[in-house]
Amino acid sequence: MEPLAPLTHERAGGREVDGLCCARVVSVRTGEFVHDGHRLVYDEYGSGPRPFLLLPGLMLPRSMHQPLAQALAERGNRVITLDLLGHGESDQPRDMWRYSMPIFGEQAIAALDHLEIEEAVVGGTSLGANVTLEAAARAPERLRGAVIEMPVLDNALLGCALAFTPLMVAVTFGAPVSRIVSRIMARVPRGVSHLTDVGLDWISRDPAPSAAVLQGIFFGRAAPPRHERARIETRSLVIGHGRDPVHPFSDSDMLVRELRHGRLIEANSILELRLAPARLTGEIARFLDECWRSPAAEGADERRASA
């Protein structure tokens, strides 16, 4: 399959982050590539030598991260948002064996290969956070840093079972009804708000690939096991928050203790980065600055030198 010609347009900046005005024109380019026989779609915000691959949550489109990508691109970063297989505008096969965290990790690295990026910061939310861990475990030499928001690890087992088992049953055994609902939601006009549009896109999904994604993830490993996470040398920023059984703060706290070069930030809620993003956007922007100011393996080199 030949990739489509990329679409490029520009958006004028004009955003304030931590009191700093970051007005600049940011180009936005949509492209696609083929990995393992399937088409994956991405957006690229800005340009330059500081790439940041940003991955969305479970069954959410890459547009979930549009405001964050725009804000970080205005700060001089080249931000790539990717629809993993079964998500957004990427291909959506109906075979559950095509979906797993290690496979998603391969796709993240394949995006860097396609864009000829030797080294990048990689980050994501929820599912995207766990995929970031897979990428760090699989190809640590490709990661300059990692931004891990709301990881789903050991302490989330019960919350995930309660939250997603009914959804998996609904899209599997209630597919005819779910398909009617998705078709109705696909016709609802967009444009009220960014979050509303993302929610409508989520509800409008075809239930068959949704069921395959959920089954593939639930019957595979949720993330690299503890002994693999403990070997990750990548400089990492972990963002966690409380009062959410699917993304318990205890998982974020545990992960930072496991990672050799991790730092923890507590969000006020799951919605802070979506509704009042200035503080967390500023923290992420500063972390990206740190990642590109010093060598990625600096901490690992210091540890080996002192051993």
mmCIF file of C-alpha atoms in Angstrom:
data_model
loop_
_atom_site.group_PDB
_atom_site.id
_atom_site.type_symbol
_atom_site.label_atom_id
_atom_site.label_comp_id
_atom_site.label_asym_id
_atom_site.label_seq_id
_atom_site.Cartn_x
_atom_site.Cartn_y
_atom_site.Cartn_z
ATOM 1 C CA MET A 1 0.000 0.000 0.000
ATOM 2 C CA GLU A 2 1.389 3.378 -0.975
ATOM 3 C CA PRO A 3 1.093 6.053 1.746
ATOM 4 C CA LEU A 4 -1.204 8.947 1.002
ATOM 5 C CA ALA A 5 0.325 12.326 0.303
ATOM 6 C CA PRO A 6 0.659 14.155 3.639
ATOM 7 C CA LEU A 7 -1.703 17.013 4.372
ATOM 8 C CA THR A 8 -0.116 20.125 5.833
ATOM 9 C CA HIS A 9 -1.683 23.242 7.263
ATOM 10 C CA GLU A 10 -0.664 25.861 9.776
ATOM 11 C CA ARG A 11 -2.210 27.076 12.987
ATOM 12 C CA ALA A 12 -1.264 30.370 14.579
ATOM 13 C CA GLY A 13 -0.027 30.140 18.137
ATOM 14 C CA GLY A 14 -1.059 32.359 20.992
ATOM 15 C CA ARG A 15 -1.088 30.322 24.177
ATOM 16 C CA GLU A 16 0.139 31.121 27.654
ATOM 17 C CA VAL A 17 1.998 28.446 29.622
ATOM 18 C CA ASP A 18 3.203 29.267 33.144
ATOM 19 C CA GLY A 19 2.904 32.956 32.372
ATOM 20 C CA LEU A 20 5.039 32.748 29.247
ATOM 21 C CA CYS A 21 3.514 33.772 25.944
ATOM 22 C CA CYS A 22 4.438 31.219 23.326
ATOM 23 C CA ALA A 23 3.053 32.748 20.147
ATOM 24 C CA ARG A 24 4.320 31.069 17.008
ATOM 25 C CA VAL A 25 2.905 29.503 13.887
ATOM 26 C CA VAL A 26 2.775 25.713 14.166
ATOM 27 C CA SER A 27 2.496 23.565 11.065
ATOM 28 C CA VAL A 28 0.311 20.449 11.385
ATOM 29 C CA ARG A 29 0.919 17.576 8.995
ATOM 30 C CA THR A 30 -1.123 14.372 8.741
ATOM 31 C CA GLY A 31 0.612 11.283 7.408
ATOM 32 C CA GLU A 32 0.421 7.508 7.445
ATOM 33 C CA PHE A 33 2.633 4.476 7.074
ATOM 34 C CA VAL A 34 2.205 0.722 6.848
ATOM 35 C CA HIS A 35 3.411 -1.544 9.639
ATOM 36 C CA ASP A 36 2.961 -5.321 9.517
ATOM 37 C CA GLY A 37 0.464 -4.910 6.675
ATOM 38 C CA HIS A 38 -1.725 -2.306 8.377
ATOM 39 C CA ARG A 39 -2.050 1.449 7.938
ATOM 40 C CA LEU A 40 -1.241 3.676 10.915
ATOM 41 C CA VAL A 41 -2.120 7.385 10.880
ATOM 42 C CA TYR A 42 -0.363 10.203 12.717
ATOM 43 C CA ASP A 43 -0.318 13.988 13.060
ATOM 44 C CA GLU A 44 2.892 15.969 13.278
ATOM 45 C CA TYR A 45 2.880 19.349 15.033
ATOM 46 C CA GLY A 46 5.819 21.637 14.382
ATOM 47 C CA SER A 47 9.288 20.618 13.288
ATOM 48 C CA GLY A 48 12.834 20.618 14.520
ATOM 49 C CA PRO A 49 15.311 18.392 16.359
ATOM 50 C CA ARG A 50 13.214 17.716 19.522
ATOM 51 C CA PRO A 51 10.669 14.978 18.642
ATOM 52 C CA PHE A 52 8.023 13.884 21.156
ATOM 53 C CA LEU A 53 5.839 10.879 20.260
ATOM 54 C CA LEU A 54 2.532 11.165 22.139
ATOM 55 C CA LEU A 55 0.099 8.231 22.474
ATOM 56 C CA PRO A 56 -3.600 8.453 23.477
ATOM 57 C CA GLY A 57 -5.686 6.339 25.851
ATOM 58 C CA LEU A 58 -7.605 3.136 25.257
ATOM 59 C CA MET A 59 -9.785 3.334 22.121
ATOM 60 C CA LEU A 60 -9.384 7.113 22.015
ATOM 61 C CA PRO A 61 -8.254 8.913 18.847
ATOM 62 C CA ARG A 62 -4.977 10.799 18.529
ATOM 63 C CA SER A 63 -6.998 14.052 18.563
ATOM 64 C CA MET A 64 -7.302 13.493 22.325
ATOM 65 C CA HIS A 65 -3.858 15.082 22.642
ATOM 66 C CA GLN A 66 -4.353 17.910 20.126
ATOM 67 C CA PRO A 67 -4.342 20.760 22.707
ATOM 68 C CA LEU A 68 -1.244 19.408 24.475
ATOM 69 C CA ALA A 69 0.549 18.741 21.186
ATOM 70 C CA GLN A 70 -0.240 22.247 19.982
ATOM 71 C CA ALA A 71 0.991 23.845 23.218
ATOM 72 C CA LEU A 72 4.246 21.870 23.245
ATOM 73 C CA ALA A 73 4.870 22.554 19.553
ATOM 74 C CA GLU A 74 4.510 26.261 20.281
ATOM 75 C CA ARG A 75 7.382 25.782 22.736
ATOM 76 C CA GLY A 76 9.648 24.498 19.948
ATOM 77 C CA ASN A 77 9.003 20.750 20.118
ATOM 78 C CA ARG A 78 8.120 18.482 17.206
ATOM 79 C CA VAL A 79 5.115 16.530 18.516
ATOM 80 C CA ILE A 80 3.806 13.401 16.789
ATOM 81 C CA THR A 81 0.421 12.004 17.855
ATOM 82 C CA LEU A 82 -0.216 8.434 16.685
ATOM 83 C CA ASP A 83 -3.353 6.340 16.250
ATOM 84 C CA LEU A 84 -2.267 2.849 17.268
ATOM 85 C CA LEU A 85 -3.790 -0.103 15.420
ATOM 86 C CA GLY A 86 -7.516 -0.326 16.133
ATOM 87 C CA HIS A 87 -7.700 3.339 17.148
ATOM 88 C CA GLY A 88 -8.810 6.545 15.440
ATOM 89 C CA GLU A 89 -8.190 6.586 11.697
ATOM 90 C CA SER A 90 -5.705 3.707 11.675
ATOM 91 C CA ASP A 91 -6.772 0.303 10.360
ATOM 92 C CA GLN A 92 -9.090 -1.637 12.655
ATOM 93 C CA PRO A 93 -8.806 -5.387 12.065
ATOM 94 C CA ARG A 94 -11.190 -7.623 14.018
ATOM 95 C CA ASP A 95 -8.679 -10.265 15.148
ATOM 96 C CA MET A 96 -7.896 -10.040 18.868
ATOM 97 C CA TRP A 97 -4.427 -11.555 18.373
ATOM 98 C CA ARG A 98 -3.370 -8.407 16.513
ATOM 99 C CA TYR A 99 -3.656 -6.351 19.705
ATOM 100 C CA SER A 100 -1.326 -6.431 22.686
ATOM 101 C CA MET A 101 0.895 -4.053 24.615
ATOM 102 C CA PRO A 102 4.117 -5.460 23.094
ATOM 103 C CA ILE A 103 2.620 -5.078 19.593
ATOM 104 C CA PHE A 104 1.623 -1.494 20.366
ATOM 105 C CA GLY A 105 5.168 -0.887 21.619
ATOM 106 C CA GLU A 106 6.488 -2.155 18.258
ATOM 107 C CA GLN A 107 4.165 0.282 16.464
ATOM 108 C CA ALA A 108 5.494 3.232 18.496
ATOM 109 C CA ILE A 109 9.055 2.391 17.494
ATOM 110 C CA ALA A 110 7.910 1.794 13.892
ATOM 111 C CA ALA A 111 6.556 5.365 13.832
ATOM 112 C CA LEU A 112 10.015 6.644 14.768
ATOM 113 C CA ASP A 113 11.531 4.459 12.041
ATOM 114 C CA HIS A 114 9.083 5.781 9.441
ATOM 115 C CA LEU A 115 9.859 9.385 10.378
ATOM 116 C CA GLU A 116 13.604 8.612 10.444
ATOM 117 C CA ILE A 117 13.832 9.709 14.080
ATOM 118 C CA GLU A 118 16.797 8.117 15.792
ATOM 119 C CA GLU A 119 15.916 9.302 19.298
ATOM 120 C CA ALA A 120 12.746 10.814 20.798
ATOM 121 C CA VAL A 121 10.880 11.424 23.998
ATOM 122 C CA VAL A 122 7.890 9.075 24.079
ATOM 123 C CA GLY A 123 4.814 9.563 26.231
ATOM 124 C CA GLY A 124 1.182 8.696 26.625
ATOM 125 C CA THR A 125 -1.926 8.502 28.776
ATOM 126 C CA SER A 126 -3.357 5.312 30.322
ATOM 127 C CA LEU A 127 -2.976 2.787 27.482
ATOM 128 C CA GLY A 128 -0.419 5.171 25.962
ATOM 129 C CA ALA A 129 1.485 5.228 29.264
ATOM 130 C CA ASN A 130 1.778 1.440 29.289
ATOM 131 C CA VAL A 131 2.798 1.413 25.625
ATOM 132 C CA THR A 132 5.505 3.944 26.510
ATOM 133 C CA LEU A 133 6.835 1.493 29.105
ATOM 134 C CA GLU A 134 6.831 -1.256 26.449
ATOM 135 C CA ALA A 135 8.802 0.969 24.079
ATOM 136 C CA ALA A 136 11.291 1.837 26.836
ATOM 137 C CA ALA A 137 11.783 -1.845 27.632
ATOM 138 C CA ARG A 138 11.994 -2.887 23.976
ATOM 139 C CA ALA A 139 14.217 -0.149 22.517
ATOM 140 C CA PRO A 140 15.737 1.952 25.326
ATOM 141 C CA GLU A 141 18.342 3.403 22.964
ATOM 142 C CA ARG A 142 15.549 5.142 21.023
ATOM 143 C CA LEU A 143 14.055 6.984 24.020
ATOM 144 C CA ARG A 144 15.475 10.299 25.177
ATOM 145 C CA GLY A 145 12.864 10.392 27.906
ATOM 146 C CA ALA A 146 9.407 9.099 28.850
ATOM 147 C CA VAL A 147 6.235 10.922 29.945
ATOM 148 C CA ILE A 148 3.923 8.440 31.663
ATOM 149 C CA GLU A 149 0.472 9.742 32.616
ATOM 150 C CA MET A 150 -1.871 7.445 34.538
ATOM 151 C CA PRO A 151 -0.116 4.068 34.148
ATOM 152 C CA VAL A 152 -2.285 0.977 34.635
ATOM 153 C CA LEU A 153 -0.293 -1.522 36.702
ATOM 154 C CA ASP A 154 -0.661 -4.007 39.562
ATOM 155 C CA ASN A 155 -3.072 -2.034 41.750
ATOM 156 C CA ALA A 156 -5.523 -1.341 38.921
ATOM 157 C CA LEU A 157 -6.600 -4.962 38.367
ATOM 158 C CA LEU A 158 -9.924 -4.788 40.207
ATOM 159 C CA GLY A 159 -10.810 -1.315 38.901
ATOM 160 C CA CYS A 160 -10.130 -2.345 35.296
ATOM 161 C CA ALA A 161 -12.189 -5.518 35.708
ATOM 162 C CA LEU A 162 -15.140 -3.539 37.068
ATOM 163 C CA ALA A 163 -14.864 -0.784 34.464
ATOM 164 C CA PHE A 164 -14.082 -2.666 31.272
ATOM 165 C CA THR A 165 -15.639 -6.130 31.631
ATOM 166 C CA PRO A 166 -19.178 -4.763 31.135
ATOM 167 C CA LEU A 167 -17.934 -2.748 28.143
ATOM 168 C CA MET A 168 -16.288 -5.814 26.614
ATOM 169 C CA VAL A 169 -19.493 -7.824 27.104
ATOM 170 C CA ALA A 170 -21.563 -5.023 25.574
ATOM 171 C CA VAL A 171 -19.467 -4.628 22.407
ATOM 172 C CA THR A 172 -19.069 -8.411 21.996
ATOM 173 C CA PHE A 173 -22.502 -9.865 22.742
ATOM 174 C CA GLY A 174 -24.478 -6.675 22.271
ATOM 175 C CA ALA A 175 -22.809 -5.743 18.985
ATOM 176 C CA PRO A 176 -26.074 -5.155 17.024
ATOM 177 C CA VAL A 177 -27.308 -2.607 19.574
ATOM 178 C CA SER A 178 -23.843 -1.089 20.013
ATOM 179 C CA ARG A 179 -23.532 -0.705 16.242
ATOM 180 C CA ILE A 180 -26.830 1.209 16.067
ATOM 181 C CA VAL A 181 -25.687 3.530 18.852
ATOM 182 C CA SER A 182 -22.327 4.121 17.164
ATOM 183 C CA ARG A 183 -23.985 4.995 13.858
ATOM 184 C CA ILE A 184 -26.309 7.476 15.547
ATOM 185 C CA MET A 185 -23.418 9.093 17.428
ATOM 186 C CA ALA A 186 -21.387 9.327 14.208
ATOM 187 C CA ARG A 187 -24.088 11.645 12.833
ATOM 188 C CA VAL A 188 -24.068 14.009 15.809
ATOM 189 C CA PRO A 189 -22.491 17.351 14.778
ATOM 190 C CA ARG A 190 -19.035 18.063 16.155
ATOM 191 C CA GLY A 191 -17.569 21.373 17.202
ATOM 192 C CA VAL A 192 -19.157 22.066 20.604
ATOM 193 C CA SER A 193 -15.858 21.432 22.405
ATOM 194 C CA HIS A 194 -12.696 19.423 21.979
ATOM 195 C CA LEU A 195 -13.582 16.994 24.790
ATOM 196 C CA THR A 196 -17.092 16.519 23.425
ATOM 197 C CA ASP A 197 -15.718 15.692 19.984
ATOM 198 C CA VAL A 198 -13.294 13.145 21.439
ATOM 199 C CA GLY A 199 -16.119 11.550 23.430
ATOM 200 C CA LEU A 200 -18.361 11.342 20.374
ATOM 201 C CA ASP A 201 -15.546 9.744 18.379
ATOM 202 C CA TRP A 202 -15.150 7.161 21.146
ATOM 203 C CA ILE A 203 -18.868 6.327 21.240
ATOM 204 C CA SER A 204 -18.989 6.189 17.421
ATOM 205 C CA ARG A 205 -16.494 3.316 17.214
ATOM 206 C CA ASP A 206 -17.432 0.095 15.419
ATOM 207 C CA PRO A 207 -18.031 -2.443 18.231
ATOM 208 C CA ALA A 208 -16.252 -5.339 16.454
ATOM 209 C CA PRO A 209 -12.698 -3.912 16.484
ATOM 210 C CA SER A 210 -13.392 -2.436 19.926
ATOM 211 C CA ALA A 211 -14.153 -5.926 21.236
ATOM 212 C CA ALA A 212 -10.987 -7.264 19.593
ATOM 213 C CA VAL A 213 -8.835 -4.516 21.160
ATOM 214 C CA LEU A 214 -10.263 -5.134 24.638
ATOM 215 C CA GLN A 215 -9.935 -8.912 24.387
ATOM 216 C CA GLY A 216 -6.398 -8.731 23.051
ATOM 217 C CA ILE A 217 -5.272 -6.414 25.846
ATOM 218 C CA PHE A 218 -7.074 -8.245 28.668
ATOM 219 C CA PHE A 219 -5.715 -11.646 27.680
ATOM 220 C CA GLY A 220 -2.153 -10.352 27.324
ATOM 221 C CA ARG A 221 0.203 -8.592 29.687
ATOM 222 C CA ALA A 222 -0.856 -5.126 30.777
ATOM 223 C CA ALA A 223 2.698 -3.752 30.938
ATOM 224 C CA PRO A 224 6.292 -4.905 31.240
ATOM 225 C CA PRO A 225 6.581 -6.945 34.449
ATOM 226 C CA ARG A 226 8.214 -5.501 37.527
ATOM 227 C CA HIS A 227 11.677 -6.957 36.837
ATOM 228 C CA GLU A 228 11.701 -5.385 33.351
ATOM 229 C CA ARG A 229 10.507 -2.020 34.637
ATOM 230 C CA ALA A 230 13.298 -2.022 37.213
ATOM 231 C CA ARG A 231 15.868 -2.237 34.414
ATOM 232 C CA ILE A 232 14.557 0.810 32.516
ATOM 233 C CA GLU A 233 17.213 3.538 32.541
ATOM 234 C CA THR A 234 15.184 6.127 30.629
ATOM 235 C CA ARG A 235 14.655 9.476 32.344
ATOM 236 C CA SER A 236 10.921 9.480 33.163
ATOM 237 C CA LEU A 237 8.219 11.901 34.284
ATOM 238 C CA VAL A 238 5.257 10.060 35.860
ATOM 239 C CA ILE A 239 1.935 11.882 36.299
ATOM 240 C CA GLY A 240 -0.573 10.271 38.646
ATOM 241 C CA HIS A 241 -3.742 11.249 40.453
ATOM 242 C CA GLY A 242 -6.017 9.882 43.145
ATOM 243 C CA ARG A 243 -9.686 8.967 43.302
ATOM 244 C CA ASP A 244 -9.568 6.801 40.188
ATOM 245 C CA PRO A 245 -9.644 2.990 40.640
ATOM 246 C CA VAL A 246 -8.619 2.378 37.009
ATOM 247 C CA HIS A 247 -5.524 4.597 37.354
ATOM 248 C CA PRO A 248 -4.750 4.467 41.096
ATOM 249 C CA PHE A 249 -2.116 6.850 42.400
ATOM 250 C CA SER A 250 -0.470 3.870 44.095
ATOM 251 C CA ASP A 251 0.501 2.542 40.659
ATOM 252 C CA SER A 252 2.212 5.814 39.738
ATOM 253 C CA ASP A 253 3.983 5.944 43.092
ATOM 254 C CA MET A 254 5.091 2.314 42.758
ATOM 255 C CA LEU A 255 6.368 2.895 39.220
ATOM 256 C CA VAL A 256 8.521 5.856 40.260
ATOM 257 C CA ARG A 257 10.069 3.709 42.976
ATOM 258 C CA GLU A 258 10.830 1.005 40.401
ATOM 259 C CA LEU A 259 12.279 3.247 37.702
ATOM 260 C CA ARG A 260 15.909 4.208 38.133
ATOM 261 C CA HIS A 261 15.432 7.781 36.899
ATOM 262 C CA GLY A 262 11.776 8.586 37.564
ATOM 263 C CA ARG A 263 10.085 11.691 38.955
ATOM 264 C CA LEU A 264 6.470 11.876 40.158
ATOM 265 C CA ILE A 265 3.967 14.705 39.769
ATOM 266 C CA GLU A 266 0.492 14.470 41.284
ATOM 267 C CA ALA A 267 -2.334 15.871 39.180
ATOM 268 C CA ASN A 268 -5.336 17.413 40.888
ATOM 269 C CA SER A 269 -7.674 15.086 38.992
ATOM 270 C CA ILE A 270 -8.001 13.059 35.814
ATOM 271 C CA LEU A 271 -9.355 16.202 34.129
ATOM 272 C CA GLU A 272 -6.632 18.689 35.079
ATOM 273 C CA LEU A 273 -4.602 18.220 31.899
ATOM 274 C CA ARG A 274 -7.812 18.449 29.843
ATOM 275 C CA LEU A 275 -9.667 21.354 31.507
ATOM 276 C CA ALA A 276 -6.979 23.394 33.315
ATOM 277 C CA PRO A 277 -3.764 22.283 31.618
ATOM 278 C CA ALA A 278 -1.376 25.171 32.304
ATOM 279 C CA ARG A 279 0.438 23.666 35.317
ATOM 280 C CA LEU A 280 0.938 20.154 33.914
ATOM 281 C CA THR A 281 1.713 21.421 30.420
ATOM 282 C CA GLY A 282 4.419 23.592 31.955
ATOM 283 C CA GLU A 283 5.836 20.600 33.864
ATOM 284 C CA ILE A 284 5.914 18.470 30.711
ATOM 285 C CA ALA A 285 7.505 21.304 28.710
ATOM 286 C CA ARG A 286 10.239 21.713 31.327
ATOM 287 C CA PHE A 287 10.842 17.961 31.355
ATOM 288 C CA LEU A 288 11.267 17.986 27.567
ATOM 289 C CA ASP A 289 13.763 20.833 27.953
ATOM 290 C CA GLU A 290 15.706 18.724 30.479
ATOM 291 C CA CYS A 291 15.706 15.685 28.213
ATOM 292 C CA TRP A 292 17.240 17.601 25.318
ATOM 293 C CA ARG A 293 19.701 19.614 27.415
ATOM 294 C CA SER A 294 21.629 16.585 28.659
ATOM 295 C CA PRO A 295 22.472 13.166 27.190
ATOM 296 C CA ALA A 296 19.712 10.576 27.493
ATOM 297 C CA ALA A 297 21.981 8.014 29.126
ATOM 298 C CA GLU A 298 23.663 10.482 31.490
ATOM 299 C CA GLY A 299 22.110 8.950 34.604
ATOM 300 C CA ALA A 300 22.936 5.435 33.463
ATOM 301 C CA ASP A 301 26.531 6.410 32.731
ATOM 302 C CA GLU A 302 26.890 7.950 36.183
ATOM 303 C CA ARG A 303 25.475 4.821 37.807
ATOM 304 C CA ARG A 304 27.881 2.556 35.902
ATOM 305 C CA ALA A 305 30.822 4.838 36.724
ATOM 306 C CA SER A 306 30.093 4.686 40.456
ATOM 307 C CA ALA A 307 29.568 0.908 40.445
#
